[in-house]
mmCIF file of C-alpha atoms in Angstrom:
data_model
loop_
_atom_site.group_PDB
_atom_site.id
_atom_site.type_symbol
_atom_site.label_atom_id
_atom_site.label_comp_id
_atom_site.label_asym_id
_atom_site.label_seq_id
_atom_site.Cartn_x
_atom_site.Cartn_y
_atom_site.Cartn_z
ATOM 1 C CA SER Q 1 -43.958 31.793 71.857
ATOM 2 C CA THR Q 2 -42.027 28.771 70.938
ATOM 3 C CA GLU Q 3 -39.895 28.400 67.955
ATOM 4 C CA ALA Q 4 -38.272 24.736 66.738
ATOM 5 C CA SER Q 5 -35.869 24.358 63.895
ATOM 6 C CA ALA Q 6 -34.446 21.291 61.652
ATOM 7 C CA THR Q 7 -32.167 20.483 59.540
ATOM 8 C CA VAL Q 8 -32.395 18.128 56.638
ATOM 9 C CA THR Q 9 -29.187 16.556 55.285
ATOM 10 C CA ALA Q 10 -29.414 15.606 51.254
ATOM 11 C CA SER Q 11 -26.932 13.381 49.465
ATOM 12 C CA VAL Q 12 -27.254 12.047 45.800
ATOM 13 C CA MET Q 13 -24.812 9.849 44.357
ATOM 14 C CA VAL Q 14 -24.468 9.769 40.567
ATOM 15 C CA LYS Q 15 -22.759 6.757 39.108
ATOM 16 C CA THR Q 16 -20.691 7.377 36.043
ATOM 17 C CA GLU Q 17 -20.942 4.740 33.655
ATOM 18 C CA THR Q 18 -17.731 3.112 32.191
ATOM 19 C CA PRO Q 19 -17.524 4.166 28.517
ATOM 20 C CA LYS Q 20 -18.197 0.773 26.292
ATOM 21 C CA THR Q 21 -14.502 0.372 24.088
ATOM 22 C CA VAL Q 22 -14.065 -2.258 21.398
ATOM 23 C CA THR Q 23 -10.183 -2.499 21.113
ATOM 24 C CA ALA Q 24 -7.758 -5.064 20.740
ATOM 25 C CA THR Q 25 -3.971 -5.959 20.211
ATOM 26 C CA VAL Q 26 -1.914 -8.224 18.378
ATOM 27 C CA LYS Q 27 1.370 -9.821 19.063
ATOM 28 C CA PRO Q 28 4.379 -9.720 17.822
ATOM 29 C CA GLU Q 29 3.545 -5.292 17.027
ATOM 30 C CA GLY Q 30 6.283 -5.851 14.506
ATOM 31 C CA PRO Q 31 6.273 -7.568 11.206
ATOM 32 C CA LEU Q 32 6.237 -10.951 10.561
ATOM 33 C CA LYS Q 33 9.847 -11.506 8.513
ATOM 34 C CA PHE Q 34 9.814 -15.204 6.600
ATOM 35 C CA GLY Q 35 13.059 -14.122 4.971
ATOM 36 C CA THR Q 36 13.888 -14.842 1.225
ATOM 37 C CA LEU Q 37 13.451 -18.290 -0.907
ATOM 38 C CA GLU Q 38 15.023 -18.959 -4.748
ATOM 39 C CA GLN Q 39 12.463 -19.482 -6.886
ATOM 40 C CA GLY Q 40 11.185 -22.928 -7.485
ATOM 41 C CA TYR Q 41 11.360 -23.284 -3.426
ATOM 42 C CA GLU Q 42 9.089 -26.527 -2.569
ATOM 43 C CA THR Q 43 9.030 -25.834 0.933
ATOM 44 C CA ALA Q 44 7.469 -22.856 2.262
ATOM 45 C CA PRO Q 45 8.764 -20.830 5.397
ATOM 46 C CA ASP Q 46 8.176 -22.220 8.939
ATOM 47 C CA ALA Q 47 4.142 -20.578 10.156
ATOM 48 C CA GLN Q 48 4.442 -18.146 12.650
ATOM 49 C CA PRO Q 49 1.829 -17.489 15.370
ATOM 50 C CA VAL Q 50 -0.140 -14.330 15.621
ATOM 51 C CA THR Q 51 -2.136 -13.511 19.232
ATOM 52 C CA VAL Q 52 -5.107 -11.525 19.707
ATOM 53 C CA GLU Q 53 -6.303 -10.083 23.075
ATOM 54 C CA ASN Q 54 -9.536 -8.272 23.959
ATOM 55 C CA THR Q 55 -8.038 -4.706 25.599
ATOM 56 C CA GLY Q 56 -11.939 -3.260 25.401
ATOM 57 C CA THR Q 57 -15.284 -3.821 27.429
ATOM 58 C CA GLU Q 58 -16.637 -5.369 25.003
ATOM 59 C CA ALA Q 59 -16.880 -8.589 23.285
ATOM 60 C CA ILE Q 60 -15.102 -8.952 19.858
ATOM 61 C CA ARG Q 61 -16.052 -11.692 17.295
ATOM 62 C CA ILE Q 62 -12.641 -11.594 14.834
ATOM 63 C CA GLN Q 63 -12.502 -11.619 11.283
ATOM 64 C CA LEU Q 64 -9.192 -12.026 9.155
ATOM 65 C CA SER Q 65 -8.306 -11.219 5.838
ATOM 66 C CA ALA Q 66 -6.238 -13.109 3.490
ATOM 67 C CA PRO Q 67 -3.435 -11.959 1.925
ATOM 68 C CA GLU Q 68 -3.814 -13.661 -1.785
ATOM 69 C CA ASP Q 69 0.167 -15.005 -1.443
ATOM 70 C CA TYR Q 70 -0.274 -16.193 2.055
ATOM 71 C CA GLU Q 71 -2.222 -19.014 3.952
ATOM 72 C CA VAL Q 72 -4.237 -17.581 7.587
ATOM 73 C CA GLY Q 73 -5.566 -20.534 9.770
ATOM 74 C CA GLU Q 74 -8.096 -20.050 11.650
ATOM 75 C CA PRO Q 75 -8.061 -18.173 14.970
ATOM 76 C CA SER Q 76 -8.019 -20.759 17.898
ATOM 77 C CA ALA Q 77 -11.753 -19.198 19.241
ATOM 78 C CA GLU Q 78 -13.765 -16.397 17.007
ATOM 79 C CA VAL Q 79 -15.171 -14.600 19.970
ATOM 80 C CA LEU Q 80 -13.052 -13.149 22.597
ATOM 81 C CA ASN Q 81 -14.901 -11.413 25.409
ATOM 82 C CA PRO Q 82 -13.211 -9.029 27.969
ATOM 83 C CA GLY Q 83 -10.813 -11.455 30.206
ATOM 84 C CA ASP Q 84 -10.603 -13.857 27.959
ATOM 85 C CA LYS Q 85 -7.287 -15.951 26.753
ATOM 86 C CA ALA Q 86 -5.857 -14.347 23.581
ATOM 87 C CA ALA Q 87 -6.904 -16.321 20.473
ATOM 88 C CA THR Q 88 -3.934 -17.703 18.217
ATOM 89 C CA PHE Q 89 -3.793 -17.969 14.346
ATOM 90 C CA THR Q 90 -1.058 -18.963 12.275
ATOM 91 C CA VAL Q 91 0.757 -17.402 9.033
ATOM 92 C CA GLN Q 92 2.425 -19.138 5.981
ATOM 93 C CA PRO Q 93 3.810 -17.704 2.745
ATOM 94 C CA LYS Q 94 2.303 -20.352 0.242
ATOM 95 C CA THR Q 95 4.491 -22.311 -2.138
ATOM 96 C CA GLY Q 96 5.209 -21.953 -5.934
ATOM 97 C CA LEU Q 97 5.156 -17.755 -5.838
ATOM 98 C CA GLN Q 98 6.842 -15.708 -8.187
ATOM 99 C CA VAL Q 99 10.100 -13.699 -7.896
ATOM 100 C CA GLY Q 100 9.380 -10.459 -6.678
ATOM 101 C CA ASP Q 101 8.525 -8.611 -3.249
ATOM 102 C CA HIS Q 102 5.292 -10.306 -1.373
ATOM 103 C CA SER Q 103 5.059 -7.870 1.678
ATOM 104 C CA ASP Q 104 1.436 -7.913 2.409
ATOM 105 C CA THR Q 105 -0.919 -7.188 5.579
ATOM 106 C CA ILE Q 106 -3.443 -9.068 7.524
ATOM 107 C CA SER Q 107 -6.394 -6.611 8.986
ATOM 108 C CA VAL Q 108 -8.020 -7.975 12.033
ATOM 109 C CA THR Q 109 -11.573 -6.669 12.078
ATOM 110 C CA ASP Q 110 -14.406 -6.778 14.521
ATOM 111 C CA GLN Q 111 -17.571 -8.218 12.935
ATOM 112 C CA ASN Q 112 -19.725 -7.317 14.900
ATOM 113 C CA THR Q 113 -18.803 -3.144 14.821
ATOM 114 C CA GLY Q 114 -16.649 -3.899 10.876
ATOM 115 C CA ASN Q 115 -14.147 -2.135 12.638
ATOM 116 C CA THR Q 116 -10.540 -2.848 11.867
ATOM 117 C CA LEU Q 117 -8.806 -3.693 15.273
ATOM 118 C CA ALA Q 118 -5.041 -4.152 14.501
ATOM 119 C CA GLU Q 119 -2.703 -4.911 11.088
ATOM 120 C CA VAL Q 120 -0.314 -7.315 11.207
ATOM 121 C CA ARG Q 121 2.577 -6.940 8.425
ATOM 122 C CA LEU Q 122 3.763 -9.600 6.425
ATOM 123 C CA GLU Q 123 7.297 -9.872 4.628
ATOM 124 C CA PHE Q 124 8.737 -12.411 2.483
ATOM 125 C CA THR Q 125 10.544 -12.165 -1.154
ATOM 126 C CA VAL Q 126 11.098 -14.592 -3.986
ATOM 127 C CA SER Q 127 14.799 -14.349 -5.675
ATOM 128 C CA GLU Q 128 15.997 -14.796 -8.853
ATOM 129 C CA PRO Q 129 17.837 -18.527 -8.845
ATOM 130 C CA GLU Q 130 21.662 -18.939 -9.512
ATOM 131 C CA PRO Q 131 21.888 -20.022 -13.206
ATOM 132 C CA ASN Q 132 22.000 -23.726 -13.585
ATOM 133 C CA PRO Q 133 22.453 -24.424 -17.525
ATOM 134 C CA GLY Q 134 21.374 -27.879 -18.088
ATOM 135 C CA LEU Q 135 21.266 -29.951 -21.667
ATOM 136 C CA SER Q 136 19.825 -33.361 -22.401
ATOM 137 C CA VAL Q 137 20.396 -34.299 -25.944
ATOM 138 C CA THR Q 138 19.072 -37.755 -27.858
ATOM 139 C CA ASP Q 139 22.518 -40.096 -27.143
ATOM 140 C CA SER Q 140 22.976 -42.186 -30.164
ATOM 141 C CA LEU Q 141 21.121 -42.986 -33.659
ATOM 142 C CA GLU Q 142 21.078 -46.585 -35.240
ATOM 143 C CA PHE Q 143 20.915 -46.376 -39.313
ATOM 144 C CA GLY Q 144 22.145 -49.792 -39.907
ATOM 145 C CA THR Q 145 24.596 -51.039 -42.152
ATOM 146 C CA LYS Q 146 24.692 -50.227 -46.153
ATOM 147 C CA GLU Q 147 26.747 -51.639 -48.843
ATOM 148 C CA GLU Q 148 29.365 -49.691 -50.368
ATOM 149 C CA GLY Q 149 27.713 -47.491 -53.355
ATOM 150 C CA TYR Q 150 24.404 -47.709 -51.443
ATOM 151 C CA LYS Q 151 21.723 -45.573 -53.117
ATOM 152 C CA GLU Q 152 18.796 -45.373 -50.945
ATOM 153 C CA LEU Q 153 19.188 -43.469 -47.827
ATOM 154 C CA PRO Q 154 19.330 -44.583 -44.274
ATOM 155 C CA ASP Q 155 15.936 -42.577 -42.757
ATOM 156 C CA ALA Q 156 16.064 -39.560 -41.351
ATOM 157 C CA LYS Q 157 15.687 -39.905 -37.250
ATOM 158 C CA LYS Q 158 14.768 -36.925 -35.001
ATOM 159 C CA VAL Q 159 17.151 -35.655 -31.819
ATOM 160 C CA THR Q 160 15.628 -34.182 -29.303
ATOM 161 C CA VAL Q 161 17.270 -31.565 -27.097
ATOM 162 C CA THR Q 162 16.070 -30.589 -23.750
ATOM 163 C CA ASN Q 163 16.802 -27.944 -21.818
ATOM 164 C CA THR Q 164 17.326 -29.142 -17.956
ATOM 165 C CA GLY Q 165 18.783 -26.452 -16.407
ATOM 166 C CA ASN Q 166 16.884 -23.417 -14.736
ATOM 167 C CA THR Q 167 17.624 -20.276 -17.348
ATOM 168 C CA LYS Q 168 17.797 -20.017 -20.685
ATOM 169 C CA ILE Q 169 19.776 -21.096 -23.321
ATOM 170 C CA VAL Q 170 20.645 -20.321 -26.937
ATOM 171 C CA LEU Q 171 21.463 -23.446 -28.917
ATOM 172 C CA LYS Q 172 23.574 -23.334 -32.365
ATOM 173 C CA GLN Q 173 22.696 -24.952 -35.614
ATOM 174 C CA PRO Q 174 24.820 -28.450 -35.485
ATOM 175 C CA SER Q 175 26.518 -29.592 -38.340
ATOM 176 C CA SER Q 176 28.260 -32.484 -39.743
ATOM 177 C CA ASN Q 177 30.155 -33.476 -43.191
ATOM 178 C CA ALA Q 178 28.506 -37.101 -42.914
ATOM 179 C CA TYR Q 179 24.891 -36.317 -42.203
ATOM 180 C CA THR Q 180 22.564 -33.974 -43.314
ATOM 181 C CA ILE Q 181 21.330 -32.276 -40.196
ATOM 182 C CA GLY Q 182 18.022 -30.450 -40.876
ATOM 183 C CA THR Q 183 17.196 -27.106 -39.101
ATOM 184 C CA LEU Q 184 16.174 -26.984 -35.446
ATOM 185 C CA SER Q 185 12.635 -26.542 -34.880
ATOM 186 C CA ALA Q 186 13.817 -23.516 -31.959
ATOM 187 C CA THR Q 187 17.428 -21.941 -31.031
ATOM 188 C CA GLU Q 188 16.020 -20.117 -27.944
ATOM 189 C CA LEU Q 189 14.402 -22.979 -25.065
ATOM 190 C CA GLU Q 190 13.675 -21.669 -21.660
ATOM 191 C CA ALA Q 191 13.810 -24.487 -18.712
ATOM 192 C CA GLY Q 192 11.812 -27.449 -19.589
ATOM 193 C CA ASP Q 193 11.522 -26.778 -23.397
ATOM 194 C CA ASN Q 194 12.962 -28.301 -26.189
ATOM 195 C CA ALA Q 195 14.035 -28.504 -29.674
ATOM 196 C CA THR Q 196 14.282 -30.960 -32.354
ATOM 197 C CA PHE Q 197 16.208 -32.282 -35.636
ATOM 198 C CA SER Q 198 16.515 -34.383 -37.817
ATOM 199 C CA VAL Q 199 19.768 -36.415 -38.783
ATOM 200 C CA GLN Q 200 20.218 -38.582 -42.074
ATOM 201 C CA PRO Q 201 23.573 -40.316 -43.313
ATOM 202 C CA VAL Q 202 24.646 -38.396 -46.977
ATOM 203 C CA SER Q 203 24.856 -40.714 -49.690
ATOM 204 C CA GLY Q 204 28.595 -41.889 -51.331
ATOM 205 C CA LEU Q 205 30.164 -42.828 -48.077
ATOM 206 C CA SER Q 206 32.879 -45.293 -47.707
ATOM 207 C CA GLN Q 207 34.178 -47.323 -45.220
#
């Protein structure tokens, strides 16, 4: 009898799928520092740019949180596919902020998954202004002319005192020998506030 043999070689290729990742990075990585300005500043610090780069394998749809004290611009691209050019947005503190620390954070979120991909720290401080007291007063009062021995007094006139500085002031009640001075309507004036008092010549004045 005749024996026959054969060898069969088989191979199986196992393909491994690349895991799907949804990730992104922002630059600069450190906090955006906007410095310190005095209260009452009219011009905000310059806006600073932030870039978002898709470092994962899936498309991301960018959503930015909006801190109350900052203006956050729209990103240059809402959707970023893997390999796309980075998207850019700007951040700037608002004007009119009160004294204090206005540090905050912007969250960069993927709308598709709801995941927070990155955060941007913001730093800005508003300081107390240097005290600069100022005062304006009604500068002249005209009571006319009376003959000596007059009995009918000229009408009283009002004087207005305005705090034109940037800090609170305390007024002292004015006095005069030749005039009757009314009581100040207020003695403590915050910046921009005013007070009034009346002035009237006394009787029996001579030349």
